[in-house]
CSV table of C-alpha atoms in Angstrom, one decimal:
chain,number,residue,atom,x,y,z
A,17,TYR,CA,-11.3,-104.5,-151.0
A,18,VAL,CA,-12.4,-107.4,-153.2
A,19,THR,CA,-12.6,-105.3,-156.4
A,20,GLY,CA,-9.6,-103.2,-155.7
A,21,GLU,CA,-11.6,-100.0,-156.5
A,22,VAL,CA,-12.4,-97.0,-154.3
A,23,PRO,CA,-16.1,-97.4,-153.5
A,24,PHE,CA,-16.8,-93.6,-152.9
A,25,LYS,CA,-15.0,-90.6,-154.3
A,26,SER,CA,-16.8,-88.2,-152.1
A,27,VAL,CA,-18.7,-88.5,-148.8
A,28,TYR,CA,-21.3,-86.0,-147.6
A,29,ILE,CA,-21.4,-85.9,-143.8
A,30,HIS,CA,-24.5,-84.2,-142.4
A,31,GLY,CA,-25.1,-83.3,-138.7
A,32,TYR,CA,-27.5,-85.0,-136.4
A,33,VAL,CA,-31.2,-83.9,-136.4
A,34,MET,CA,-31.4,-83.1,-132.7
A,35,ALA,CA,-34.5,-82.7,-130.5
A,36,GLU,CA,-36.3,-79.3,-130.6
A,37,ASP,CA,-34.4,-78.1,-127.6
A,38,GLY,CA,-31.0,-79.0,-129.2
A,39,SER,CA,-30.4,-82.1,-127.1
A,40,LYS,CA,-29.8,-85.5,-128.7
A,41,MET,CA,-33.0,-87.6,-129.3
A,42,SER,CA,-33.4,-90.5,-127.0
A,43,LYS,CA,-36.2,-93.0,-126.5
A,44,SER,CA,-35.4,-93.2,-122.8
A,45,ILE,CA,-35.8,-89.4,-122.4
A,46,GLY,CA,-38.8,-89.4,-124.6
A,47,ASN,CA,-37.8,-86.5,-126.9
A,48,VAL,CA,-37.8,-88.4,-130.2
A,49,VAL,CA,-39.8,-86.8,-133.0
A,50,ASP,CA,-42.0,-89.4,-134.7
A,51,ALA,CA,-41.3,-89.0,-138.4
A,52,GLN,CA,-44.5,-90.8,-139.3
A,53,GLN,CA,-46.6,-88.4,-137.3
A,54,ALA,CA,-45.0,-85.5,-139.0
A,55,ILE,CA,-45.6,-87.1,-142.4
A,56,ASP,CA,-49.2,-87.7,-141.5
A,57,SER,CA,-49.6,-84.0,-140.5
A,58,TYR,CA,-47.5,-82.2,-143.1
A,59,GLY,CA,-46.5,-84.7,-145.8
A,60,SER,CA,-43.2,-86.4,-146.5
A,61,ASP,CA,-42.1,-83.7,-148.9
A,62,ALA,CA,-42.7,-80.9,-146.3
A,63,LEU,CA,-40.8,-82.9,-143.7
A,64,ARG,CA,-37.9,-83.5,-146.1
A,65,MET,CA,-37.6,-79.8,-147.1
A,66,GLY,CA,-38.2,-78.6,-143.5
A,67,ILE,CA,-35.2,-80.6,-142.4
A,68,ILE,CA,-33.0,-79.5,-145.3
A,69,ALA,CA,-33.8,-75.8,-144.9
A,70,GLY,CA,-31.0,-73.9,-143.3
A,71,ARG,CA,-28.9,-77.0,-142.6
A,72,VAL,CA,-25.1,-76.8,-142.7
A,73,PRO,CA,-22.9,-79.8,-143.5
A,74,GLY,CA,-21.5,-81.5,-140.4
A,75,VAL,CA,-23.4,-79.3,-137.9
A,76,ASN,CA,-26.0,-80.7,-135.5
A,77,ARG,CA,-29.2,-78.8,-135.5
A,78,GLY,CA,-32.5,-79.2,-133.6
A,79,TYR,CA,-35.7,-80.3,-135.4
A,80,ASP,CA,-37.7,-77.1,-136.1
A,81,GLN,CA,-41.4,-77.7,-136.7
A,82,ARG,CA,-41.9,-74.2,-137.9
A,83,LYS,CA,-39.7,-74.9,-140.9
A,84,VAL,CA,-41.7,-78.0,-141.7
A,85,GLU,CA,-44.9,-75.9,-141.5
A,86,GLU,CA,-43.3,-73.3,-143.9
A,87,ALA,CA,-42.4,-76.2,-146.3
A,88,ARG,CA,-46.0,-77.4,-146.1
A,89,ASN,CA,-47.2,-73.9,-147.0
A,90,PHE,CA,-44.6,-73.9,-149.8
A,91,CYS,CA,-46.1,-77.1,-151.2
A,92,ASN,CA,-49.5,-75.6,-151.0
A,93,LYS,CA,-48.2,-72.6,-153.0
A,94,LEU,CA,-46.8,-74.7,-155.7
A,95,TRP,CA,-50.0,-76.7,-155.9
A,96,ASN,CA,-52.1,-73.5,-156.3
A,97,VAL,CA,-49.7,-72.2,-158.9
A,98,ALA,CA,-50.1,-75.5,-160.9
A,99,ARG,CA,-53.9,-75.3,-160.5
A,100,TYR,CA,-53.9,-71.8,-161.9
A,101,ILE,CA,-51.7,-72.6,-164.8
A,102,GLU,CA,-53.6,-75.8,-165.6
A,103,GLY,CA,-56.9,-73.9,-165.5
A,104,ILE,CA,-56.0,-71.3,-168.0
A,105,SER,CA,-53.9,-73.6,-170.2
A,106,SER,CA,-56.8,-76.1,-170.5
A,107,GLU,CA,-58.8,-73.4,-172.3
A,108,SER,CA,-56.6,-73.9,-175.3
A,109,THR,CA,-57.1,-77.1,-177.4
A,110,SER,CA,-54.2,-76.5,-179.8
A,111,ASN,CA,-50.6,-77.1,-179.1
A,112,PRO,CA,-48.8,-73.8,-180.1
A,113,SER,CA,-45.1,-73.4,-179.9
A,114,VAL,CA,-43.6,-71.9,-176.8
A,115,LYS,CA,-42.5,-68.3,-177.5
A,116,PRO,CA,-41.9,-65.3,-175.1
A,117,GLU,CA,-44.0,-62.3,-176.1
A,118,THR,CA,-44.0,-59.8,-173.3
A,119,ALA,CA,-41.3,-58.3,-171.2
A,120,ALA,CA,-42.5,-60.5,-168.3
A,121,ASP,CA,-42.2,-63.6,-170.4
A,122,HIS,CA,-38.5,-62.8,-171.2
A,123,TRP,CA,-37.9,-61.9,-167.5
A,124,ILE,CA,-39.2,-65.2,-166.2
A,125,LEU,CA,-37.2,-67.2,-168.7
A,126,ASP,CA,-34.1,-65.2,-167.8
A,127,LYS,CA,-34.8,-65.9,-164.1
A,128,VAL,CA,-35.4,-69.6,-164.5
A,129,GLN,CA,-32.2,-69.9,-166.6
A,130,HIS,CA,-30.2,-68.4,-163.8
A,131,LEU,CA,-32.0,-70.6,-161.3
A,132,LYS,CA,-31.1,-73.7,-163.2
A,133,GLU,CA,-27.5,-72.8,-163.4
A,134,ALA,CA,-27.3,-71.9,-159.7
A,135,LEU,CA,-29.0,-75.2,-158.8
A,136,GLU,CA,-26.6,-77.2,-160.9
A,137,ASP,CA,-23.7,-75.6,-159.1
A,138,ASP,CA,-25.3,-76.0,-155.6
A,139,LEU,CA,-26.2,-79.7,-156.1
A,140,GLU,CA,-22.8,-80.5,-157.6
A,141,HIS,CA,-21.2,-79.1,-154.4
A,142,TYR,CA,-23.7,-80.6,-152.0
A,143,ARG,CA,-25.2,-77.2,-151.0
A,144,PHE,CA,-28.7,-78.7,-150.6
A,145,ALA,CA,-30.0,-76.0,-148.2
A,146,GLU,CA,-28.9,-73.2,-150.5
A,147,ALA,CA,-30.5,-74.9,-153.5
A,148,TYR,CA,-33.7,-75.3,-151.7
A,149,GLU,CA,-33.7,-71.6,-150.7
A,150,LYS,CA,-33.2,-70.5,-154.3
A,151,LEU,CA,-36.2,-72.7,-155.4
A,152,TYR,CA,-38.3,-71.4,-152.6
A,153,HIS,CA,-37.8,-67.8,-153.4
A,154,PHE,CA,-38.1,-68.3,-157.1
A,155,ILE,CA,-41.4,-70.1,-156.9
A,156,TRP,CA,-42.9,-67.9,-154.2
A,157,ASP,CA,-41.6,-64.5,-155.3
A,158,ASP,CA,-40.6,-64.5,-158.9
A,159,LEU,CA,-43.1,-67.0,-160.3
A,160,ALA,CA,-46.2,-66.5,-158.1
A,161,ASP,CA,-46.0,-62.9,-156.9
A,162,TRP,CA,-44.6,-61.4,-160.1
A,163,TYR,CA,-44.9,-63.5,-163.3
A,164,ILE,CA,-48.3,-65.0,-162.7
A,165,GLU,CA,-49.7,-61.6,-161.6
A,166,ALA,CA,-48.3,-60.1,-164.8
A,167,SER,CA,-49.6,-62.9,-166.9
A,168,LYS,CA,-53.2,-62.2,-165.8
A,169,SER,CA,-53.0,-59.0,-167.9
A,170,THR,CA,-51.6,-60.8,-171.0
A,171,PRO,CA,-51.4,-64.6,-170.5
A,172,ASN,CA,-49.0,-66.6,-172.6
A,173,LYS,CA,-50.6,-70.0,-172.0
A,174,PRO,CA,-47.9,-72.2,-173.8
A,175,LEU,CA,-45.1,-70.4,-171.9
A,176,LEU,CA,-46.9,-70.7,-168.5
A,177,SER,CA,-47.2,-74.5,-169.1
A,178,LYS,CA,-43.5,-74.7,-170.1
A,179,VAL,CA,-42.4,-72.8,-167.0
A,180,LEU,CA,-44.4,-75.0,-164.8
A,181,GLU,CA,-42.9,-78.1,-166.5
A,182,ILE,CA,-39.4,-76.7,-165.9
A,183,VAL,CA,-40.2,-75.9,-162.2
A,184,LEU,CA,-41.6,-79.3,-161.5
A,185,THR,CA,-38.4,-80.9,-162.9
A,186,LEU,CA,-36.1,-78.6,-160.9
A,187,MET,CA,-38.2,-79.2,-157.8
A,188,HIS,CA,-38.5,-83.0,-158.1
A,189,PRO,CA,-35.4,-83.9,-156.1
A,190,PHE,CA,-36.8,-81.9,-153.1
A,191,ALA,CA,-40.5,-82.7,-153.3
A,192,PRO,CA,-40.8,-86.0,-155.4
A,193,PHE,CA,-44.4,-86.9,-154.3
A,194,LEU,CA,-46.0,-83.5,-154.9
A,195,THR,CA,-44.2,-82.8,-158.2
A,196,GLU,CA,-45.0,-86.3,-159.5
A,197,THR,CA,-48.7,-85.9,-158.6
A,198,ILE,CA,-48.9,-82.6,-160.4
A,199,TRP,CA,-47.0,-84.0,-163.4
A,200,GLN,CA,-49.3,-87.0,-163.7
A,201,THR,CA,-52.4,-84.7,-163.2
A,202,LEU,CA,-51.2,-82.5,-166.1
A,203,GLY,CA,-50.6,-85.5,-168.4
A,204,GLY,CA,-46.8,-85.3,-168.2
A,205,ALA,CA,-45.0,-87.1,-171.0
A,206,GLY,CA,-47.4,-89.9,-171.8
A,207,GLU,CA,-46.8,-93.0,-169.7
A,208,SER,CA,-43.4,-91.7,-168.3
A,209,VAL,CA,-42.8,-90.5,-164.8
A,210,LEU,CA,-41.2,-87.1,-163.8
A,211,ALA,CA,-38.2,-88.8,-162.3
A,212,ALA,CA,-37.3,-90.1,-165.8
A,213,GLN,CA,-37.3,-86.7,-167.5
A,214,LEU,CA,-34.1,-85.0,-168.6
A,215,TRP,CA,-32.8,-81.9,-166.9
A,216,PRO,CA,-34.8,-79.1,-168.6
A,217,GLU,CA,-33.8,-76.9,-171.5
A,218,ILE,CA,-34.8,-73.3,-171.1
A,219,PRO,CA,-36.2,-71.3,-174.1
A,220,LYS,CA,-33.9,-68.3,-174.9
A,221,ALA,CA,-34.9,-64.9,-173.5
A,222,ASP,CA,-34.0,-61.4,-174.7
A,223,ALA,CA,-31.9,-59.8,-172.0
A,224,LYS,CA,-33.0,-56.3,-173.0
A,225,LYS,CA,-36.7,-57.2,-172.7
A,226,ALA,CA,-36.1,-59.0,-169.5
A,227,LYS,CA,-34.5,-55.9,-168.0
A,228,ALA,CA,-37.5,-53.8,-169.0
A,229,PHE,CA,-39.6,-55.9,-166.6
A,230,SER,CA,-37.0,-55.5,-163.9
A,231,ASP,CA,-37.3,-51.7,-164.4
A,232,ILE,CA,-41.1,-51.9,-164.0
A,233,GLN,CA,-40.8,-53.7,-160.6
A,234,PRO,CA,-39.5,-50.8,-158.4
A,235,ILE,CA,-42.3,-48.6,-159.8
A,236,VAL,CA,-44.9,-51.2,-158.9
A,237,THR,CA,-43.4,-51.9,-155.5
A,238,GLU,CA,-43.1,-48.3,-154.4
A,239,SER,CA,-46.6,-47.4,-155.8
A,240,ARG,CA,-48.1,-50.3,-153.8
A,241,PHE,CA,-46.2,-49.3,-150.7
A,242,ILE,CA,-47.3,-45.6,-150.8
A,243,THR,CA,-51.0,-46.3,-151.6
A,244,LYS,CA,-51.2,-49.1,-148.9
A,245,THR,CA,-49.4,-47.0,-146.3
A,246,LEU,CA,-51.5,-43.9,-146.9
A,247,GLY,CA,-54.7,-45.9,-147.3
A,248,ILE,CA,-55.4,-44.6,-150.8
A,249,ASN,CA,-57.4,-46.8,-153.2
A,250,ASN,CA,-57.8,-44.7,-156.3
A,251,ALA,CA,-54.4,-43.3,-157.2
A,252,THR,CA,-53.1,-42.4,-160.7
A,253,LEU,CA,-49.5,-42.5,-161.8
A,254,TYR,CA,-48.5,-39.5,-164.0
A,255,TYR,CA,-45.5,-39.0,-166.1
A,256,THR,CA,-44.3,-36.6,-168.9
A,257,ASP,CA,-42.9,-37.7,-172.2
A,258,ILE,CA,-41.5,-41.1,-171.1
A,259,PRO,CA,-42.0,-43.7,-173.9
A,260,PHE,CA,-41.1,-46.6,-171.5
A,261,LEU,CA,-44.0,-45.8,-169.2
A,262,ALA,CA,-46.3,-45.3,-172.1
A,263,GLU,CA,-45.5,-48.7,-173.5
A,264,ASN,CA,-45.9,-50.4,-170.1
A,265,ALA,CA,-48.8,-48.3,-168.7
A,266,GLN,CA,-51.4,-51.1,-168.7
A,267,LEU,CA,-49.0,-53.6,-167.0
A,268,ILE,CA,-48.0,-51.1,-164.3
A,269,LYS,CA,-51.6,-50.2,-163.7
A,270,HIS,CA,-52.5,-53.8,-163.3
A,271,LEU,CA,-49.6,-54.8,-161.0
A,272,ALA,CA,-49.7,-51.7,-158.9
A,273,HIS,CA,-53.5,-51.7,-158.5
A,274,LEU,CA,-53.7,-48.1,-159.8
A,275,THR,CA,-56.7,-46.3,-161.3
A,276,ASP,CA,-54.7,-45.2,-164.3
A,277,VAL,CA,-51.2,-44.6,-165.6
A,278,SER,CA,-51.4,-41.4,-167.7
A,279,GLU,CA,-49.2,-38.9,-169.5
A,280,VAL,CA,-49.6,-35.1,-168.7
A,281,ARG,CA,-47.5,-32.1,-169.5
A,282,ASP,CA,-46.7,-31.3,-165.8
A,283,GLY,CA,-48.0,-31.7,-162.4
A,284,THR,CA,-47.3,-32.2,-158.7
A,285,GLY,CA,-47.8,-35.1,-156.3
A,286,LEU,CA,-45.8,-37.7,-154.5
A,287,PHE,CA,-42.8,-38.5,-156.7
A,288,LEU,CA,-41.3,-42.0,-156.8
A,289,THR,CA,-37.7,-42.3,-155.6
A,290,THR,CA,-36.7,-45.8,-156.5
A,291,THR,CA,-36.9,-45.5,-160.3
A,292,PRO,CA,-34.8,-43.3,-162.7
A,293,TYR,CA,-38.0,-42.4,-164.5
A,294,SER,CA,-39.6,-39.1,-163.3
A,295,CYS,CA,-43.2,-40.0,-162.3
A,296,TRP,CA,-45.5,-39.2,-159.5
A,297,LEU,CA,-48.7,-40.4,-157.8
A,298,ASP,CA,-51.6,-37.8,-157.7
A,299,ILE,CA,-51.6,-37.7,-153.9
A,300,ASP,CA,-52.1,-34.5,-152.0
A,301,LEU,CA,-48.9,-33.7,-150.1
A,302,SER,CA,-51.0,-32.7,-147.1
A,303,VAL,CA,-51.9,-36.4,-146.7
A,304,ALA,CA,-48.3,-37.3,-146.5
A,305,GLY,CA,-47.8,-34.5,-144.0
A,306,GLU,CA,-50.4,-35.8,-141.7
A,307,PHE,CA,-48.9,-39.3,-142.0
A,308,VAL,CA,-45.4,-37.9,-141.1
A,309,LYS,CA,-46.9,-36.4,-137.9
A,310,GLN,CA,-48.2,-39.8,-136.9
A,311,LEU,CA,-44.9,-41.4,-137.7
A,312,THR,CA,-43.0,-38.8,-135.6
A,313,THR,CA,-45.1,-39.8,-132.6
A,314,LYS,CA,-44.6,-43.5,-133.3
A,315,LEU,CA,-40.8,-43.0,-133.8
A,316,GLU,CA,-40.4,-41.3,-130.5
A,317,ALA,CA,-42.4,-44.0,-128.7
A,318,GLN,CA,-40.5,-46.8,-130.3
A,319,ARG,CA,-37.1,-45.2,-129.5
A,320,GLU,CA,-38.1,-45.1,-125.9
A,321,VAL,CA,-39.0,-48.9,-126.0
A,322,VAL,CA,-35.6,-49.7,-127.5
A,323,LYS,CA,-33.8,-47.5,-125.0
A,324,HIS,CA,-35.6,-49.1,-122.1
A,325,LEU,CA,-34.8,-52.7,-123.2
A,326,GLU,CA,-31.1,-51.7,-123.9
A,327,LYS,CA,-30.9,-50.2,-120.4
A,328,ARG,CA,-32.3,-53.4,-118.9
A,329,LEU,CA,-29.8,-55.6,-120.6
A,330,SER,CA,-26.9,-53.4,-119.6
A,331,ASP,CA,-27.9,-53.7,-115.9
A,332,LYS,CA,-25.5,-56.0,-114.2
A,333,ASP,CA,-27.9,-56.8,-111.3
A,334,TYR,CA,-30.6,-57.8,-113.8
A,335,LEU,CA,-28.3,-60.0,-115.8
A,336,SER,CA,-27.0,-61.7,-112.6
A,337,LYS,CA,-30.3,-62.3,-110.9
A,338,ALA,CA,-32.9,-62.8,-113.6
A,339,PRO,CA,-33.4,-66.4,-114.9
A,340,GLY,CA,-31.7,-67.2,-118.3
A,341,ARG,CA,-35.2,-67.7,-119.9
A,342,ILE,CA,-36.3,-64.2,-118.9
A,343,ILE,CA,-33.0,-62.7,-120.2
A,344,ASP,CA,-33.5,-64.5,-123.5
A,345,GLN,CA,-37.0,-63.1,-123.8
A,346,THR,CA,-35.7,-59.6,-123.1
A,347,LYS,CA,-33.1,-60.0,-125.9
A,348,GLU,CA,-35.8,-61.2,-128.3
A,349,GLN,CA,-38.0,-58.3,-127.3
A,350,LEU,CA,-35.1,-55.9,-128.0
A,351,SER,CA,-34.5,-57.5,-131.4
A,352,GLU,CA,-38.1,-57.2,-132.4
A,353,ALA,CA,-38.3,-53.6,-131.1
A,354,GLN,CA,-35.2,-52.7,-133.1
A,355,THR,CA,-36.7,-54.2,-136.3
A,356,GLN,CA,-39.9,-52.2,-135.8
A,357,LEU,CA,-37.9,-49.0,-135.2
A,358,LYS,CA,-35.9,-49.5,-138.4
A,359,ALA,CA,-39.2,-50.0,-140.3
A,360,ILE,CA,-40.7,-46.8,-138.9
A,361,GLU,CA,-37.5,-44.9,-139.7
A,362,GLN,CA,-37.6,-46.1,-143.3
A,363,GLU,CA,-41.2,-44.9,-143.6
A,364,TYR,CA,-40.2,-41.6,-142.1
A,365,GLU,CA,-37.3,-41.1,-144.5
A,366,ARG,CA,-39.6,-42.0,-147.4
A,367,PHE,CA,-42.4,-39.5,-146.6
A,368,GLN,CA,-40.8,-36.7,-144.7
A,369,PRO,CA,-39.2,-35.0,-147.7
A,370,ALA,CA,-42.5,-35.1,-149.5
A,371,ALA,CA,-44.3,-33.6,-146.5
A,372,GLN,CA,-41.9,-30.7,-146.6
A,373,ALA,CA,-42.2,-30.0,-150.3
C-alpha cells in the first residue's frame, strides 16, 4: 500500500499437515507431532522430504511417518553413493577432463539432462512433490542401481564425480543439510557453499550411444528375473551373429550376474522375450516345466483366496454388521491378494510357453 506495488505475483497455498489419523492437530487433544523429535530421529532433511512426498497443493493430508522413514533411507542411499564415488575418485591424483566414454556414461548424462529440464519445469510451476519423486527415482534407480553398477566394470572417475556434483546441486533445495555436508566433505568449490553454486550445466551425451545402454537394460532385467526365479547361479547367455551383444558382452555379463555371454552357431534354451535380439539362457526347459507346475498350484490357491475375500465383501450382512475397521482390513487383504495374484499370473505367462516348447 505504501509503495504502490503488488507485493506478490503468485501465492502457493498448501494444505494443512494433519495428525496421522487425518484429524487436525491440537494440543488439547494431544495429537500434535513434535517436529523436533522427528528431526532428532530422522534428520530435518528427511522430515522435509517426507512431508513434501505425495502432497497436493491446497489439500490437507495426514502426517505419515512411513514417508519420513523412506526419506531417511533415501538420504542414506545418497550418502552411500557419495562415499562410493569419493572412494574411487580419490584414487586419481590428476584432474582429467570430464568425457563420456561408455554407453552407460552417455546414458546417465542423457538421463540427468532430462531430469534437470523436468525439475526446472516442476519447480517453476510449484510441483514440489513431483520434482521430489523424479529426484528420488533418478538417484535410487538410474544412478545407484544402473549407472554405478555399470561403472564398476569400466569406471569413468571424472564423470562419476561430475554426476555427483550435478546431483548434489539438483538435490540441494530438498535436502540442504545432507547435500552441503557431502559437498564440503568432497572439497566443493574452494571456500564456497553449495547454495551459492549455479544451476548445473550437463556435458553433452550421444543419443545413439545412450540408447545402446537402454537396449541392454531389458536383457539384464529379464536374465536376472529368470535366474533368480529358477534359483540358477551359473547361467550363460548365448546368441548367434549379433554384433551388438558381442560389443556389450562383458557389461551384460557383469550386470546380469551371468557366467558368460557367448556366441554360438545355434542352440536351445530359455529365450528372452523383452528384447528384439534373439538370445537365450542355457537353461534346461524341464526346469521351467517343473516351475510352471508349482506356479499352477500357487495360481489356483491364490485365485481361491481372492474369490473368498470378494465374496465376503459382497455379503450385505457382513458389510452391515462388521466394524468399519474390520471391513477396511478385509479390503486391504483383498488388494494385497490381487497384487500377489497378478504377480503369479505374470510369472506363469513368462514361463508357461517355454515349458511347452
